Amino acid sequence: MNNGFAIEEEGQPFIDWAWILRHFWGDGGIVDAFFQHLYLSLVPVAVALAISLPVGIFVHRKRWLYAPTTALTGVLYTIPSLAFFVMLIPIMGTGQRPVLVALTAYSLLILIRNTVTGLDSVPEETKDAARGMGLTNRQILLGVEIPLALPVIVAGIRIATVTVVGIASIADFIGAGGLGDLIFDGIGRQFATPIIVGGGLVALIAICADLGLYRIEGWLRPWARRAGKAA
Amino acid sequence: MIEFKEVSKTYPGSEEPVVKDLSFEIPEGEICVLVGPSGCGKTTTMRMVNRLVEITSGDIEIEGESIAAKSATELRRKIGYAIQGIGLFPHRTIAENVATVPKLLDWSKDRTRERVDELLELVGLDAGQYRGRYPAELSGGQQQRVGVARAMAADPPIMLMDEPFGAVDPITRTRLQEEFLNIQQNIKKTIVFVTHDIDEAIKMGDRIAILQQGGVLAQYDTPARILSEPATDFVASFVGTDRVLKNLSLTRVKDVRLEPLDGAGNGLPRISENLSLKDALSELIGSGTDRGVVYPDESPNGNDARGVITLDGIRKMSRGVAGE
């Protein structure tokens, strides 16, 4: 009994609603951190996608490039994120830029690999039939290969997004802001509310992105959906 | 007409040609079957016609014009192409698949839609039911029908078919073969047809080109002559020891001279005039007699017997075959 009383006295309530209301809007508030976090995670995925599509298509054509490309991006992927951020500070200083660069690098491995895998999954006889009917290489790429690879590419975007949303939480370590700001603030002051709010919102973004992209993936292959129904 | 002129193909990095000095002509409106053991270059030979494989030396002429005269894509749009794996576009509906070449040729929407429906009906698929479906929603046999319809879409005078009925069960295959022969009677395309199956070659071919290892043409002839006069030991062994029976399967009962029916023919087996001699022989052996009464299909129980077929008669027919 005594013990329980003591904890209640020295701890705070599990969620301090008053704190949330006070820090909702405004500079460095919850909403601000939320949008910073979105920015920190979505921009790298978008940039990585813009790089990966042409690189993936090129690597798919020039097979011998596949091993060196995945080796290089694989090495980038194994660098621990915090070390990566810190490594970039001498070149780009602190703030958002090194974070954006590092997260783009992480996304590259996933996206290039999925682009190549997606293109590889297009059946050989489908391409052969297309060529035999007189489609040009460009028509085969745009009309057959990319549409058929797209679900696999979107699956890659899903993995990359979820990964990057998570890693972006430690971006605040080098002053990039985001929801990590709330989490570190809470840890520093031994105050649970910002940790729960920050962590919860990170999870929310990741889950929404995952489900949303999953829906898009299914929508991109209506043929599989219908065949599933027919079976 | 398609004319092969001393066509050879050697792949880069290889000394041995896969196709060697091939010269033969495929007359307009005929099905030429390329057949042979695996590695004989039959598929390569077919793929050189629409330049999916480029010739190393020699030339192929279509209607007297070299296939090298036009761009490969332009050439291919005028040549129907159907392959064993079918290669339907999984992300396109049946109608969109069939409309592939018409779309490349900029046909109007109305003309394309009309043509698609016409073709689906031609290959035995209800257009209203199947037009909007995806390939994965169709059975293997139905997909092969669509593959053939797609190859015919722009009404090309020439069609290349690489084991187009390969990926289905034997019963479906037989039906697809027969349906296609019926269609061919009306459309009269010049067809290069590749198969490894000599029975399919005999059934489908107006002419058969038998290739052997190294892409050498062993014999180019009608099915009947290949069966009755195999040019080499290789051809004889490739067509099989049952070539006499195979040849009998090429002739129908109604196409041979029958003996007149004397008496009522009671107790004799009734044989349809549309049976092949091979099937008639089987009926006779099965019923334990050496004579059967031949009737037309329309009135198998009427009294309009065409005549009598005998084991002796069939044996005489096969003599030419066996070369005795």
Tab-separated table of N, CA, C and O in Angstrom, chain A residues 82 85 169-177 184:
chain	number	residue	atom	x	y	z
A	82	LEU	N	23.025	5.883	-37.210
A	82	LEU	CA	23.578	7.007	-36.446
A	82	LEU	C	24.990	7.335	-36.925
A	82	LEU	O	25.342	8.494	-37.150
A	85	PHE	N	24.795	9.231	-40.184
A	85	PHE	CA	24.478	10.650	-39.986
A	85	PHE	C	25.737	11.412	-39.578
A	85	PHE	O	26.073	12.450	-40.137
A	169	SER	N	13.377	8.536	-36.908
A	169	SER	CA	13.141	8.886	-35.502
A	169	SER	C	14.425	9.311	-34.785
A	169	SER	O	14.375	10.041	-33.801
A	170	ILE	N	15.572	8.841	-35.258
A	170	ILE	CA	16.808	9.235	-34.561
A	170	ILE	C	17.489	10.414	-35.250
A	170	ILE	O	18.582	10.821	-34.886
A	171	ALA	N	16.816	10.974	-36.266
A	171	ALA	CA	17.410	12.090	-37.007
A	171	ALA	C	17.626	13.299	-36.112
A	171	ALA	O	18.522	14.110	-36.326
A	172	ASP	N	16.815	13.405	-35.057
A	172	ASP	CA	16.926	14.569	-34.192
A	172	ASP	C	18.250	14.592	-33.443
A	172	ASP	O	18.674	15.630	-32.942
A	173	PHE	N	18.901	13.411	-33.403
A	173	PHE	CA	20.215	13.343	-32.752
A	173	PHE	C	21.184	14.348	-33.338
A	173	PHE	O	22.061	14.869	-32.658
A	174	ILE	N	21.059	14.593	-34.660
A	174	ILE	CA	21.947	15.593	-35.255
A	174	ILE	C	21.143	16.831	-35.639
A	174	ILE	O	21.468	17.550	-36.571
A	175	GLY	N	20.045	17.022	-34.896
A	175	GLY	CA	19.333	18.292	-35.005
A	175	GLY	C	18.431	18.433	-36.206
A	175	GLY	O	18.189	19.521	-36.695
A	176	ALA	N	17.908	17.283	-36.725
A	176	ALA	CA	17.067	17.369	-37.908
A	176	ALA	C	15.589	17.474	-37.550
A	176	ALA	O	14.753	17.672	-38.419
A	177	GLY	N	15.250	17.350	-36.294
A	177	GLY	CA	13.847	17.462	-35.885
A	177	GLY	C	13.080	16.190	-36.172
A	177	GLY	O	13.643	15.094	-36.186
A	184	PHE	N	13.206	12.042	-27.761
A	184	PHE	CA	14.440	12.353	-27.017
A	184	PHE	C	14.164	13.327	-25.871
A	184	PHE	O	14.754	13.217	-24.797
